[in-house]
Amino acid sequence: MINVQNVSKTYQLNKQQKKELQTTASSINAVNGISFECQPGRVYSLLGPNGAGKTTTLRMIATILKPTSGKIDVCDLDVEQQPAEVRSKIGFLTGSTNLYDRLSPGEIVDYFAKLHGMDKSKSEERKDMLFTRMGIHEFSKKRIGQMSTGMKQKVSIARSMIHDPDVVIFDEPTSGLDVITANNIIELIRQCKNEGKTVIFSSHIMSEVDLLCDDLAIIAKGDLVYKDSMDNFRSEFSDISLTEAFIRVVENASNQQNA
Amino acid sequence: MKTILTVFKKELLDTLRDRRTLLTAIVMPALLMPVLMYGLSQLTASIMEKEENKKLKVALMDAPADFRSKLDTAKFEIIPGIDKEMGRDQILADSLDALIGFHSKYNERINDLKSGKVEMWFKSTNIMVKGRLTDIIDDYEKGILDSRIVDLELTKDAIDPINLIRYDIAPKNEQIGQMVGGFLPYIFIIFCFMGCMYPALDLITGEKERGTIETLLTVPASKFNILLGKVLTIALVGLSAALMTILGLVAAVKFLPDLPEDILEAMTNIVGIEFILLLFAMLIPMAIFFAGIISAMVVKAKSFKEAQSIVTPMSFLIIIPAVIALLPGIELDWTTVFIPILNVALATKEIVAGTIQPIHYIVVLVSLIILALVSVGLSYKQFSKEGMVL
C-alpha cells in the first residue's frame, strides 16, 4: 500500500536553471500538496502531460527524492524515516532505464539480488523462475550490449522483480518501446496485480490506462486535478473518449490555475 | 561491508571488460618503460651511428695542407671555391654541413708560437657536425702543441701544472636518484591519475548517462556504501596503472637485451623490494585520493563529454607538482612534505637515492591518508545531493 499525504516538492534554482527556465524565481514547485492512496491488488495510474510532476512523485515514493513537505508511507513505512526498509519493498522500472552493457543478464540480476540482501539459494530460485517466465534463459550468457531492446527490457523487468517486491513503481514503462516489448510490460503489470502487489504507474497513453488501471489521478503543473476510480472516470466522461476526457480535465485545471 | 564488496566486485568485472580502460590502465603503463628504455636507446644508437658515418660536406678557407690531410675523404667531402657569404647561405640551405676558415695570418702566428684564429660555421641542429669537426681540430691542435713542446724543449707537465683527479663518492643510488628519481614518479603519478580518470567517468557519470543510477538508488543499500564500492574500484585501477609502470620497468631491466651496463646496474638497484614496498604504501592513499577527488568532480556531469571537460584541467594541476619535482635543488623538507603530489614525487626521488628520512616519509604517508579520507568525504557529499545524481 502507498499513502501519499499532502506532499510537495520544491527545487531551488541556480543561475543556469533560472536562465534556462526564463524565470527570476529562486525556486519552483514540481509537486504541490498532493494526496492519494494506492491499494494492494489494484493498479493506480498517475496521468499528466510532460513536466506535470509524475516522475517527481514516483521518485519520492521510491525514496530517490525527499519530499519538501508532507508524508509518504509505503507498506506502513515512512519513506523519510525508513528509506532502506521502503526500498526493500519496492521494484522500480522506467521505459528509459538501461542496463550495464558489458554484463550478462545473469550477472546483472545476481548483482541486484545481492544488493537487496537476498541469500544465494533464494535468489537463484527466483531468478530461474523469472528467466523461465520471460524466456531469458536462451540469452542469459549474452552481454547486454549485444541484445535487442526487447531482450533488454525483459532483463530490466527481471532485475526489478528479483526481490519479489510488494510495491511496483513503473515510470512511463512503455515509453519508446515497440508494440511487442510494450505488451510484455502490460502483461507484467497484470501479473503484479493478480499476485496482490500494489502497482503504480505513470503514463500519458490512455489506451494503456484503459487496459490496466483500477484507480487514477491526473496531475497538471504539480497539482492533483483529478482523482477517482477508473470506473467513475469512465462514467463521468461517457460521452467522449478517454483521451478527450484527459485533455478536458487538464485544460480545465490549467484555466483555473491561470484565473 | 557486504554492499561495498558487492559493488566493488561488479564494478571491477565491468571495468575489466572495458577495452579503453584496460588499454589506459594496464597495457600502456606496462609497455611505456620498456618502449622508452629499449626503443629510445636503440633509436638513439641508430641515429648516432648513421650521423657518425655520414659523409659531411665541408668547405675550407685558407686551410693549411696538414689540416686538409686530417680530413678523411671517406668521411668528408671538401667543397672547393666557397667564401664566407656563400658558405653561410649554403649551410642554412642544408647544401653544406660546415665551413672552416683559417685567418690570413694563421701560419705566421703559429710559427711565432702564438695562437691562430680558426672559425667554424655550422648548424647546431645538424647533430654530430660540430662534434666530428671539433675532434679533428682538437687532434690537429694537439699535433701543433706536441711539436712546440719538442721545439721549446719542455715536458708535458710544464704546460699542464695541475693534475686534477676527481673522486665522485656519491653512492650509486644517490646518483641515480638525481638522474632518474624525479622522472620515475612523474610517469607513475600521471598514469595513476589517468588510470583513475576513465573508470571514474564510466562508473559515476556513466551510470547517469546510461540511466542506470535510478535503479541503483532504489536498492536498500546506503549511498555511502555504493559510492565507496565504486571509489575503491576506481582507486584499484589507478593503483594498477601505477604498478604496471613499475612492473614495466622491472621487466625492461630483467629481459631487455643490449642495455648499457651502468643503466642496467642503476635500474637493478632502484627496483628492489624495499623501494617497491615503500612506494606501494604511498600509492594506495594517493590512488584513493585521485579516485575520490575525480568522483566528486564528475558526479554532477550529465555526460562523458561534460565529465571529461571537468576533469581534463585537473590533470594539469597533477602534472605541475610532478614537473616541479624534476627541477634540481627541489628537495623533501618541512615545506614540500605537505604539498600533495610534489611530496610523493620528492619522496620517491629520495627513496631511490636512499636518502629519505623516516619522519619525512611518515608525514607524507599520513598527509596522503588524510587527503584520501577528505576526498572520499567530499565525493560522498556530492553523491548525496539529489540534484547531483539525477
PDB file of N, CA and C in Angstrom, chain A residues 12-58:
ATOM      1  N   GLN A  12      15.227  24.292  -5.592  1.00  0.00           N
ATOM      2  CA  GLN A  12      15.904  25.588  -5.621  1.00  0.00           C
ATOM      3  C   GLN A  12      16.567  25.716  -6.994  1.00  0.00           C
ATOM      4  N   LEU A  13      16.506  26.887  -7.572  1.00  0.00           N
ATOM      5  CA  LEU A  13      17.086  27.071  -8.914  1.00  0.00           C
ATOM      6  C   LEU A  13      18.428  27.793  -8.826  1.00  0.00           C
ATOM      7  N   ASN A  14      19.394  27.282  -9.568  1.00  0.00           N
ATOM      8  CA  ASN A  14      20.653  28.026  -9.661  1.00  0.00           C
ATOM      9  C   ASN A  14      20.574  28.983 -10.856  1.00  0.00           C
ATOM     10  N   LYS A  15      21.623  29.768 -11.059  1.00  0.00           N
ATOM     11  CA  LYS A  15      21.594  30.802 -12.112  1.00  0.00           C
ATOM     12  C   LYS A  15      21.308  30.206 -13.484  1.00  0.00           C
ATOM     13  N   GLN A  16      21.997  29.081 -13.751  1.00  0.00           N
ATOM     14  CA  GLN A  16      21.857  28.416 -15.053  1.00  0.00           C
ATOM     15  C   GLN A  16      20.410  27.967 -15.279  1.00  0.00           C
ATOM     16  N   GLN A  17      19.812  27.377 -14.218  1.00  0.00           N
ATOM     17  CA  GLN A  17      18.435  26.883 -14.344  1.00  0.00           C
ATOM     18  C   GLN A  17      17.447  28.036 -14.518  1.00  0.00           C
ATOM     19  N   LYS A  18      17.706  29.144 -13.806  1.00  0.00           N
ATOM     20  CA  LYS A  18      16.827  30.313 -13.952  1.00  0.00           C
ATOM     21  C   LYS A  18      16.858  30.797 -15.397  1.00  0.00           C
ATOM     22  N   LYS A  19      18.054  30.806 -15.967  1.00  0.00           N
ATOM     23  CA  LYS A  19      18.231  31.259 -17.339  1.00  0.00           C
ATOM     24  C   LYS A  19      17.481  30.329 -18.303  1.00  0.00           C
ATOM     25  N   GLU A  20      17.663  29.019 -18.079  1.00  0.00           N
ATOM     26  CA  GLU A  20      17.012  28.038 -18.962  1.00  0.00           C
ATOM     27  C   GLU A  20      15.484  28.120 -18.878  1.00  0.00           C
ATOM     28  N   LEU A  21      14.983  28.350 -17.645  1.00  0.00           N
ATOM     29  CA  LEU A  21      13.526  28.400 -17.457  1.00  0.00           C
ATOM     30  C   LEU A  21      12.966  29.811 -17.657  1.00  0.00           C
ATOM     31  N   GLN A  22      13.852  30.752 -17.936  1.00  0.00           N
ATOM     32  CA  GLN A  22      13.479  32.162 -18.147  1.00  0.00           C
ATOM     33  C   GLN A  22      12.606  32.683 -17.001  1.00  0.00           C
ATOM     34  N   THR A  23      13.122  32.517 -15.783  1.00  0.00           N
ATOM     35  CA  THR A  23      12.385  32.984 -14.613  1.00  0.00           C
ATOM     36  C   THR A  23      13.338  33.683 -13.640  1.00  0.00           C
ATOM     37  N   THR A  24      12.778  34.540 -12.818  1.00  0.00           N
ATOM     38  CA  THR A  24      13.602  35.193 -11.794  1.00  0.00           C
ATOM     39  C   THR A  24      13.352  34.559 -10.420  1.00  0.00           C
ATOM     40  N   ALA A  25      12.375  33.636 -10.376  1.00  0.00           N
ATOM     41  CA  ALA A  25      12.053  32.973  -9.097  1.00  0.00           C
ATOM     42  C   ALA A  25      13.244  32.131  -8.625  1.00  0.00           C
ATOM     43  N   SER A  26      13.426  32.074  -7.300  1.00  0.00           N
ATOM     44  CA  SER A  26      14.563  31.316  -6.771  1.00  0.00           C
ATOM     45  C   SER A  26      14.259  29.830  -6.636  1.00  0.00           C
ATOM     46  N   SER A  27      12.954  29.472  -6.764  1.00  0.00           N
ATOM     47  CA  SER A  27      12.591  28.053  -6.664  1.00  0.00           C
ATOM     48  C   SER A  27      11.349  27.757  -7.502  1.00  0.00           C
ATOM     49  N   ILE A  28      11.167  26.474  -7.813  1.00  0.00           N
ATOM     50  CA  ILE A  28       9.912  26.083  -8.484  1.00  0.00           C
ATOM     51  C   ILE A  28       9.287  24.899  -7.732  1.00  0.00           C
ATOM     52  N   ASN A  29       7.962  24.886  -7.756  1.00  0.00           N
ATOM     53  CA  ASN A  29       7.252  23.774  -7.112  1.00  0.00           C
ATOM     54  C   ASN A  29       6.953  22.724  -8.176  1.00  0.00           C
ATOM     55  N   ALA A  30       7.589  21.574  -8.057  1.00  0.00           N
ATOM     56  CA  ALA A  30       7.338  20.491  -9.020  1.00  0.00           C
ATOM     57  C   ALA A  30       6.056  19.753  -8.648  1.00  0.00           C
ATOM     58  N   VAL A  31       5.804  19.665  -7.358  1.00  0.00           N
ATOM     59  CA  VAL A  31       4.587  19.000  -6.858  1.00  0.00           C
ATOM     60  C   VAL A  31       4.021  19.844  -5.717  1.00  0.00           C
ATOM     61  N   ASN A  32       2.666  20.090  -5.755  1.00  0.00           N
ATOM     62  CA  ASN A  32       2.048  20.964  -4.750  1.00  0.00           C
ATOM     63  C   ASN A  32       1.019  20.226  -3.904  1.00  0.00           C
ATOM     64  N   GLY A  33       1.386  19.814  -2.746  1.00  0.00           N
ATOM     65  CA  GLY A  33       0.444  19.266  -1.766  1.00  0.00           C
ATOM     66  C   GLY A  33      -0.502  18.190  -2.283  1.00  0.00           C
ATOM     67  N   ILE A  34       0.035  17.174  -2.930  1.00  0.00           N
ATOM     68  CA  ILE A  34      -0.848  16.128  -3.471  1.00  0.00           C
ATOM     69  C   ILE A  34      -1.067  15.000  -2.451  1.00  0.00           C
ATOM     70  N   SER A  35      -2.243  14.382  -2.547  1.00  0.00           N
ATOM     71  CA  SER A  35      -2.558  13.256  -1.654  1.00  0.00           C
ATOM     72  C   SER A  35      -3.302  12.181  -2.452  1.00  0.00           C
ATOM     73  N   PHE A  36      -2.918  10.952  -2.281  1.00  0.00           N
ATOM     74  CA  PHE A  36      -3.661   9.826  -2.861  1.00  0.00           C
ATOM     75  C   PHE A  36      -3.221   8.537  -2.177  1.00  0.00           C
ATOM     76  N   GLU A  37      -3.952   7.475  -2.471  1.00  0.00           N
ATOM     77  CA  GLU A  37      -3.659   6.205  -1.813  1.00  0.00           C
ATOM     78  C   GLU A  37      -3.774   5.054  -2.823  1.00  0.00           C
ATOM     79  N   CYS A  38      -2.789   4.166  -2.834  1.00  0.00           N
ATOM     80  CA  CYS A  38      -2.812   3.017  -3.747  1.00  0.00           C
ATOM     81  C   CYS A  38      -2.982   1.749  -2.915  1.00  0.00           C
ATOM     82  N   GLN A  39      -3.917   0.914  -3.328  1.00  0.00           N
ATOM     83  CA  GLN A  39      -4.227  -0.298  -2.555  1.00  0.00           C
ATOM     84  C   GLN A  39      -3.583  -1.544  -3.174  1.00  0.00           C
ATOM     85  N   PRO A  40      -3.250  -2.541  -2.340  1.00  0.00           N
ATOM     86  CA  PRO A  40      -2.707  -3.798  -2.884  1.00  0.00           C
ATOM     87  C   PRO A  40      -3.735  -4.480  -3.801  1.00  0.00           C
ATOM     88  N   GLY A  41      -3.237  -5.127  -4.853  1.00  0.00           N
ATOM     89  CA  GLY A  41      -4.115  -5.842  -5.791  1.00  0.00           C
ATOM     90  C   GLY A  41      -4.822  -4.921  -6.756  1.00  0.00           C
ATOM     91  N   ARG A  42      -4.435  -3.662  -6.751  1.00  0.00           N
ATOM     92  CA  ARG A  42      -5.044  -2.694  -7.682  1.00  0.00           C
ATOM     93  C   ARG A  42      -3.936  -1.935  -8.411  1.00  0.00           C
ATOM     94  N   VAL A  43      -4.280  -1.464  -9.603  1.00  0.00           N
ATOM     95  CA  VAL A  43      -3.313  -0.697 -10.393  1.00  0.00           C
ATOM     96  C   VAL A  43      -3.714   0.772 -10.366  1.00  0.00           C
ATOM     97  N   TYR A  44      -2.786   1.595  -9.881  1.00  0.00           N
ATOM     98  CA  TYR A  44      -3.049   3.031  -9.768  1.00  0.00           C
ATOM     99  C   TYR A  44      -2.276   3.744 -10.866  1.00  0.00           C
ATOM    100  N   SER A  45      -2.975   4.559 -11.619  1.00  0.00           N
ATOM    101  CA  SER A  45      -2.301   5.246 -12.725  1.00  0.00           C
ATOM    102  C   SER A  45      -2.175   6.735 -12.427  1.00  0.00           C
ATOM    103  N   LEU A  46      -0.971   7.237 -12.651  1.00  0.00           N
ATOM    104  CA  LEU A  46      -0.703   8.663 -12.451  1.00  0.00           C
ATOM    105  C   LEU A  46      -0.577   9.275 -13.837  1.00  0.00           C
ATOM    106  N   LEU A  47      -1.537  10.112 -14.183  1.00  0.00           N
ATOM    107  CA  LEU A  47      -1.538  10.692 -15.537  1.00  0.00           C
ATOM    108  C   LEU A  47      -1.169  12.162 -15.494  1.00  0.00           C
ATOM    109  N   GLY A  48      -0.695  12.632 -16.623  1.00  0.00           N
ATOM    110  CA  GLY A  48      -0.387  14.067 -16.694  1.00  0.00           C
ATOM    111  C   GLY A  48       0.471  14.350 -17.888  1.00  0.00           C
ATOM    112  N   PRO A  49       0.410  15.594 -18.374  1.00  0.00           N
ATOM    113  CA  PRO A  49       1.273  15.949 -19.508  1.00  0.00           C
ATOM    114  C   PRO A  49       2.743  15.959 -19.085  1.00  0.00           C
ATOM    115  N   ASN A  50       3.633  16.093 -20.058  1.00  0.00           N
ATOM    116  CA  ASN A  50       5.063  16.150 -19.738  1.00  0.00           C
ATOM    117  C   ASN A  50       5.347  17.307 -18.778  1.00  0.00           C
ATOM    118  N   GLY A  51       6.180  17.049 -17.787  1.00  0.00           N
ATOM    119  CA  GLY A  51       6.571  18.092 -16.838  1.00  0.00           C
ATOM    120  C   GLY A  51       5.524  18.358 -15.776  1.00  0.00           C
ATOM    121  N   ALA A  52       4.491  17.488 -15.675  1.00  0.00           N
ATOM    122  CA  ALA A  52       3.411  17.731 -14.714  1.00  0.00           C
ATOM    123  C   ALA A  52       3.839  17.434 -13.272  1.00  0.00           C
ATOM    124  N   GLY A  53       4.817  16.550 -13.108  1.00  0.00           N
ATOM    125  CA  GLY A  53       5.275  16.195 -11.751  1.00  0.00           C
ATOM    126  C   GLY A  53       5.109  14.708 -11.465  1.00  0.00           C
ATOM    127  N   LYS A  54       4.789  13.910 -12.508  1.00  0.00           N
ATOM    128  CA  LYS A  54       4.571  12.456 -12.309  1.00  0.00           C
ATOM    129  C   LYS A  54       5.857  11.769 -11.839  1.00  0.00           C
ATOM    130  N   THR A  55       6.951  12.014 -12.588  1.00  0.00           N
ATOM    131  CA  THR A  55       8.220  11.352 -12.262  1.00  0.00           C
ATOM    132  C   THR A  55       8.708  11.777 -10.884  1.00  0.00           C
ATOM    133  N   THR A  56       8.563  13.067 -10.566  1.00  0.00           N
ATOM    134  CA  THR A  56       8.990  13.557  -9.246  1.00  0.00           C
ATOM    135  C   THR A  56       8.221  12.824  -8.145  1.00  0.00           C
ATOM    136  N   THR A  57       6.919  12.662  -8.359  1.00  0.00           N
ATOM    137  CA  THR A  57       6.089  11.973  -7.364  1.00  0.00           C
ATOM    138  C   THR A  57       6.555  10.524  -7.186  1.00  0.00           C
ATOM    139  N   LEU A  58       6.769   9.831  -8.318  1.00  0.00           N
ATOM    140  CA  LEU A  58       7.193   8.426  -8.234  1.00  0.00           C
ATOM    141  C   LEU A  58       8.582   8.314  -7.591  1.00  0.00           C
TER     142      LEU A  58
END
